[in-house]
């Protein structure tokens, strides 16, 4: 078992990612990193970045910092401005919390980290690899929500949207890359089944210039649930363990209530402790 490649995947989910930060804080505090490969989506990319920097002193504060109408404001739609300003949030957050990509690169070594992003024209997932020069832009790319983020994210001539559209839980990609032991940090309870919401239909209508992307938004529940089917029935040579909230988190994607964020961060800490106590030896 010790020679098998091991992967860590962190699901997105906006401010629900405060749960993921609680889990990774426990991983860092207990020096748990048996991984050869890392994959993140949207907010999961942010959590992975701080995990690999090995920063634990203020991870809750990072999520509380972003819970500000300066960065997420639905009233901006009436002003012709972006609703979610990831560019400003990441730039100011990087200064406030010292985003040390040199330390990330050193800790990563010869391991690999990829962020899933959805290519606009094809609506397929591209997996963006770590590079100190453009990592900031790649983190924005994986979280660029249609409609909510106004500024286009362009990398190498291609426009990208949130990776969760094409590959919300990139477990199949991890397996294709050779991972036979996979840990997934989820932001929904294990019994969760995705259903399309009004935002899927609105997004699909407003993204008419990108017909493949529009269809992908309409098919999002199937895409998500197909990931769940793979997790529930992996290939015989693959072992998958999920770290999920025991119940639906109180925090939603855009929750600003700092008491709720703090509470669900603690749920992540408790879930991380439970995993380390019960299952971590399977991966060491």
Short mmCIF file of C-alpha atoms in Angstrom, two decimals:
data_model
loop_
_atom_site.label_atom_id
_atom_site.label_comp_id
_atom_site.label_asym_id
_atom_site.label_seq_id
_atom_site.Cartn_x
_atom_site.Cartn_y
_atom_site.Cartn_z
CA UNK A 1 0.00 0.00 0.00
CA UNK A 2 2.86 2.42 0.79
CA UNK A 3 3.86 2.71 -2.88
CA UNK A 4 0.41 3.78 -4.04
CA UNK A 5 -0.13 7.38 -5.10
CA UNK A 6 -2.35 9.33 -2.72
CA UNK A 7 -4.44 12.41 -3.56
CA UNK A 8 -6.17 15.13 -1.60
CA UNK A 9 -9.21 16.81 -3.20
CA UNK A 10 -10.96 19.84 -1.70
CA UNK A 11 -14.42 20.68 -2.99
CA UNK A 12 -15.52 24.29 -3.48
CA UNK A 13 -18.60 25.92 -2.06
CA UNK A 14 -17.87 29.58 -1.36
CA UNK A 15 -18.03 30.36 2.34
CA UNK A 16 -18.94 26.75 3.12
CA UNK A 17 -15.20 26.29 2.63
CA UNK A 18 -14.76 27.48 6.20
CA UNK A 19 -15.38 23.80 7.04
CA UNK A 20 -12.44 22.82 4.81
CA UNK A 21 -10.20 25.31 6.58
CA UNK A 22 -11.05 23.67 9.90
CA UNK A 23 -10.09 20.25 8.50
CA UNK A 24 -6.79 21.41 6.98
CA UNK A 25 -5.87 23.18 10.21
CA UNK A 26 -6.01 19.80 11.90
CA UNK A 27 -3.96 18.23 9.10
CA UNK A 28 -1.26 20.88 9.46
CA UNK A 29 -1.23 20.80 13.26
CA UNK A 30 -0.77 17.02 13.18
CA UNK A 31 1.75 17.11 10.29
CA UNK A 32 -0.53 14.95 8.20
CA UNK A 33 0.49 15.11 4.55
CA UNK A 34 0.85 11.68 2.94
CA UNK A 35 -0.21 13.10 -0.43
CA UNK A 36 1.48 12.96 -3.81
CA UNK A 37 -1.20 14.91 -5.62
CA UNK A 38 -3.58 17.77 -4.78
CA UNK A 39 -6.68 18.94 -6.64
CA UNK A 40 -8.87 21.90 -5.73
CA UNK A 41 -11.97 23.61 -7.06
CA UNK A 42 -13.00 27.21 -6.38
CA UNK A 43 -12.69 27.89 -2.64
CA UNK A 44 -11.07 24.48 -2.33
CA UNK A 45 -8.14 25.93 -4.26
CA UNK A 46 -7.72 28.60 -1.60
CA UNK A 47 -7.81 26.03 1.19
CA UNK A 48 -5.24 23.89 -0.64
CA UNK A 49 -2.96 26.88 -1.10
CA UNK A 50 -2.88 27.69 2.60
CA UNK A 51 -2.56 24.01 3.47
CA UNK A 52 0.59 23.76 1.37
CA UNK A 53 1.96 26.98 2.82
CA UNK A 54 1.40 25.28 6.19
CA UNK A 55 -0.42 28.31 7.62
CA UNK A 56 -2.66 27.62 10.61
CA UNK A 57 -2.40 30.68 12.82
CA UNK A 58 -5.30 32.61 11.28
CA UNK A 59 -7.19 30.46 8.79
CA UNK A 60 -10.57 31.27 10.32
CA UNK A 61 -9.65 34.94 10.07
CA UNK A 62 -9.03 34.51 6.33
CA UNK A 63 -12.63 33.38 5.83
CA UNK A 64 -13.96 36.12 8.11
CA UNK A 65 -11.90 38.66 6.15
CA UNK A 66 -13.70 37.69 2.95
CA UNK A 67 -17.15 37.87 4.57
CA UNK A 68 -17.47 41.53 3.67
CA UNK A 69 -19.81 43.40 1.32
CA UNK A 70 -16.72 45.07 -0.05
CA UNK A 71 -16.05 41.78 -1.87
CA UNK A 72 -19.54 40.25 -2.25
CA UNK A 73 -22.45 42.61 -2.77
CA UNK A 74 -25.60 41.64 -4.67
CA UNK A 75 -26.68 45.29 -4.83
CA UNK A 76 -23.84 45.84 -7.30
CA UNK A 77 -25.97 44.28 -10.02
CA UNK A 78 -28.01 47.50 -10.08
CA UNK A 79 -24.83 49.57 -10.40
CA UNK A 80 -23.36 47.62 -13.29
CA UNK A 81 -20.56 46.34 -11.06
CA UNK A 82 -19.35 42.85 -10.27
CA UNK A 83 -21.26 41.07 -7.51
CA UNK A 84 -18.24 39.03 -6.42
CA UNK A 85 -14.87 40.77 -6.64
CA UNK A 86 -12.35 37.94 -6.33
CA UNK A 87 -9.58 40.05 -7.80
CA UNK A 88 -9.83 42.65 -5.03
CA UNK A 89 -10.41 40.03 -2.32
CA UNK A 90 -7.36 37.97 -3.30
CA UNK A 91 -5.09 40.97 -3.76
CA UNK A 92 -5.97 42.48 -0.40
CA UNK A 93 -6.07 39.09 1.31
CA UNK A 94 -2.62 38.20 -0.03
CA UNK A 95 -1.21 41.34 1.58
CA UNK A 96 -3.15 40.96 4.84
CA UNK A 97 -2.12 37.32 5.35
CA UNK A 98 1.23 37.13 3.50
CA UNK A 99 0.49 34.69 0.67
CA UNK A 100 3.97 33.15 0.48
CA UNK A 101 4.12 31.25 -2.80
CA UNK A 102 7.84 30.61 -2.36
CA UNK A 103 7.01 28.63 0.77
CA UNK A 104 4.26 26.78 -1.08
CA UNK A 105 6.68 25.86 -3.86
CA UNK A 106 9.26 24.65 -1.32
CA UNK A 107 6.71 22.52 0.55
CA UNK A 108 5.25 21.15 -2.67
CA UNK A 109 8.61 19.90 -3.92
CA UNK A 110 8.13 17.50 -6.80
CA UNK A 111 4.48 16.83 -5.97
CA UNK A 112 1.68 18.15 -8.17
CA UNK A 113 -1.24 20.48 -7.50
CA UNK A 114 -4.01 21.19 -10.02
CA UNK A 115 -7.00 23.52 -9.99
CA UNK A 116 -10.06 22.62 -12.04
CA UNK A 117 -11.40 25.43 -14.24
CA UNK A 118 -14.12 25.31 -16.88
CA UNK A 119 -13.09 26.48 -20.35
CA UNK A 120 -15.82 28.78 -21.66
CA UNK A 121 -16.08 27.66 -25.29
CA UNK A 122 -16.00 23.91 -24.74
CA UNK A 123 -17.36 23.80 -21.17
CA UNK A 124 -14.77 21.13 -20.39
CA UNK A 125 -12.50 21.06 -17.38
CA UNK A 126 -8.90 22.14 -17.67
CA UNK A 127 -6.57 21.36 -14.80
CA UNK A 128 -4.27 24.29 -14.13
CA UNK A 129 -0.92 23.35 -12.62
CA UNK A 130 0.97 25.33 -10.00
CA UNK A 131 3.27 28.08 -11.15
CA UNK A 132 4.41 30.93 -8.89
CA UNK A 133 4.07 33.44 -11.71
CA UNK A 134 0.35 33.02 -12.41
CA UNK A 135 -1.03 31.07 -9.44
CA UNK A 136 -3.04 34.07 -8.30
CA UNK A 137 -4.79 34.20 -11.70
CA UNK A 138 -5.43 30.47 -11.65
CA UNK A 139 -7.07 30.69 -8.23
CA UNK A 140 -9.37 33.36 -9.63
CA UNK A 141 -10.09 31.24 -12.71
CA UNK A 142 -11.26 28.22 -10.72
CA UNK A 143 -13.74 30.40 -8.80
CA UNK A 144 -15.06 32.71 -11.53
CA UNK A 145 -18.80 32.25 -11.21
CA UNK A 146 -20.94 33.05 -14.27
CA UNK A 147 -22.96 36.25 -13.86
CA UNK A 148 -21.70 36.93 -10.33
CA UNK A 149 -18.15 37.72 -11.47
CA UNK A 150 -18.19 40.39 -14.15
CA UNK A 151 -14.52 40.62 -15.15
CA UNK A 152 -13.50 37.84 -17.57
CA UNK A 153 -10.70 35.51 -16.54
CA UNK A 154 -8.38 34.91 -19.49
CA UNK A 155 -5.40 32.56 -19.35
CA UNK A 156 -3.33 31.82 -22.45
CA UNK A 157 -6.07 33.22 -24.65
CA UNK A 158 -8.85 31.10 -23.12
CA UNK A 159 -11.68 32.34 -20.96
CA UNK A 160 -12.41 30.33 -17.83
CA UNK A 161 -15.27 29.95 -15.40
CA UNK A 162 -15.68 28.15 -12.08
CA UNK A 163 -14.24 24.63 -12.19
CA UNK A 164 -17.28 23.31 -10.35
CA UNK A 165 -19.33 23.59 -13.54
CA UNK A 166 -17.37 20.94 -15.45
CA UNK A 167 -15.77 18.96 -12.62
CA UNK A 168 -17.09 19.84 -9.15
CA UNK A 169 -15.26 16.99 -7.39
CA UNK A 170 -12.31 15.97 -9.61
CA UNK A 171 -12.06 12.44 -8.26
CA UNK A 172 -12.02 10.82 -11.71
CA UNK A 173 -9.14 13.09 -12.71
CA UNK A 174 -7.21 12.11 -9.59
CA UNK A 175 -7.68 8.45 -10.49
CA UNK A 176 -6.59 9.10 -14.09
CA UNK A 177 -3.45 10.74 -12.72
CA UNK A 178 -2.63 7.53 -10.87
CA UNK A 179 -4.09 8.12 -7.41
CA UNK A 180 -5.36 4.90 -5.89
CA UNK A 181 -5.97 6.34 -2.42
CA UNK A 182 -8.02 9.52 -2.35
CA UNK A 183 -9.19 11.75 0.48
CA UNK A 184 -11.94 14.24 -0.37
CA UNK A 185 -12.85 17.18 1.85
CA UNK A 186 -16.48 17.91 1.04
CA UNK A 187 -18.58 20.93 1.97
CA UNK A 188 -21.85 19.01 1.97
CA UNK A 189 -22.97 16.10 4.11
CA UNK A 190 -22.30 12.67 2.62
CA UNK A 191 -25.98 12.01 1.83
CA UNK A 192 -26.29 15.20 -0.25
CA UNK A 193 -27.66 14.84 -3.79
CA UNK A 194 -27.41 17.84 -6.12
CA UNK A 195 -30.53 19.35 -7.67
CA UNK A 196 -30.52 22.23 -10.09
CA UNK A 197 -31.42 25.60 -8.60
CA UNK A 198 -32.85 28.77 -10.10
CA UNK A 199 -29.31 30.10 -10.55
CA UNK A 200 -28.55 27.26 -12.98
CA UNK A 201 -31.37 28.33 -15.27
CA UNK A 202 -30.60 32.04 -14.96
CA UNK A 203 -26.91 31.43 -15.58
CA UNK A 204 -27.67 29.26 -18.60
CA UNK A 205 -29.90 31.97 -20.08
CA UNK A 206 -27.38 34.73 -19.50
CA UNK A 207 -24.46 32.69 -20.86
CA UNK A 208 -26.13 32.26 -24.28
CA UNK A 209 -22.96 33.46 -26.02
CA UNK A 210 -21.34 30.24 -24.77
CA UNK A 211 -23.84 27.52 -25.72
CA UNK A 212 -21.73 24.64 -24.37
CA UNK A 213 -21.35 26.42 -21.05
CA UNK A 214 -25.08 27.13 -21.00
CA UNK A 215 -25.81 23.42 -21.45
CA UNK A 216 -23.27 22.53 -18.77
CA UNK A 217 -25.06 24.79 -16.29
CA UNK A 218 -28.35 23.08 -17.08
CA UNK A 219 -26.70 19.66 -16.68
CA UNK A 220 -24.85 20.60 -13.51
CA UNK A 221 -26.81 18.37 -11.16
CA UNK A 222 -26.04 15.33 -13.34
CA UNK A 223 -22.35 16.28 -13.53
CA UNK A 224 -22.16 16.62 -9.75
CA UNK A 225 -24.09 13.44 -9.03
CA UNK A 226 -21.92 11.49 -11.49
CA UNK A 227 -18.96 12.42 -9.28
CA UNK A 228 -20.85 11.06 -6.29
CA UNK A 229 -21.53 7.80 -8.13
CA UNK A 230 -17.81 7.35 -8.80
CA UNK A 231 -17.05 8.06 -5.14
CA UNK A 232 -19.65 5.53 -4.00
CA UNK A 233 -18.50 2.89 -6.50
CA UNK A 234 -14.81 3.41 -7.23
CA UNK A 235 -12.70 1.00 -9.28
CA UNK A 236 -11.60 -2.06 -7.36
CA UNK A 237 -8.03 -0.78 -7.05
CA UNK A 238 -9.07 2.60 -5.62
CA UNK A 239 -9.87 3.56 -2.03
CA UNK A 240 -11.79 6.79 -1.38
CA UNK A 241 -12.49 8.39 1.99
CA UNK A 242 -14.67 11.46 2.36
CA UNK A 243 -14.45 14.01 5.15
CA UNK A 244 -17.92 15.55 5.23
CA UNK A 245 -19.87 17.69 7.66
CA UNK A 246 -22.08 15.39 9.73
CA UNK A 247 -25.09 17.54 8.83
CA UNK A 248 -25.87 20.40 6.45
CA UNK A 249 -23.61 23.33 7.29
CA UNK A 250 -25.39 26.43 8.55
CA UNK A 251 -23.15 28.54 6.34
CA UNK A 252 -24.17 29.02 2.71
CA UNK A 253 -22.03 30.12 -0.22
CA UNK A 254 -22.37 33.82 0.54
CA UNK A 255 -23.02 33.83 4.31
CA UNK A 256 -21.61 36.92 6.03
CA UNK A 257 -22.57 36.05 9.61
CA UNK A 258 -19.26 35.63 11.41
CA UNK A 259 -20.75 33.62 14.25
CA UNK A 260 -22.07 31.04 11.76
CA UNK A 261 -18.72 30.95 9.97
CA UNK A 262 -16.92 30.40 13.27
CA UNK A 263 -19.35 27.64 14.22
CA UNK A 264 -18.89 25.72 10.95
CA UNK A 265 -15.13 26.20 11.16
CA UNK A 266 -15.33 24.31 14.45
CA UNK A 267 -17.34 21.58 12.71
CA UNK A 268 -14.39 21.27 10.31
CA UNK A 269 -11.92 21.04 13.18
CA UNK A 270 -13.99 18.32 14.84
CA UNK A 271 -14.34 16.41 11.56
CA UNK A 272 -10.60 16.66 10.94
CA UNK A 273 -9.88 15.31 14.41
CA UNK A 274 -12.33 12.45 13.90
CA UNK A 275 -10.69 11.47 10.62
CA UNK A 276 -7.19 11.61 12.09
CA UNK A 277 -8.23 9.51 15.07
CA UNK A 278 -10.11 6.88 13.07
CA UNK A 279 -8.71 6.67 9.52
CA UNK A 280 -5.44 8.51 9.09
CA UNK A 281 -3.35 5.36 9.56
CA UNK A 282 -4.85 3.98 6.33
CA UNK A 283 -2.99 6.68 4.42
CA UNK A 284 0.39 6.75 6.14
#
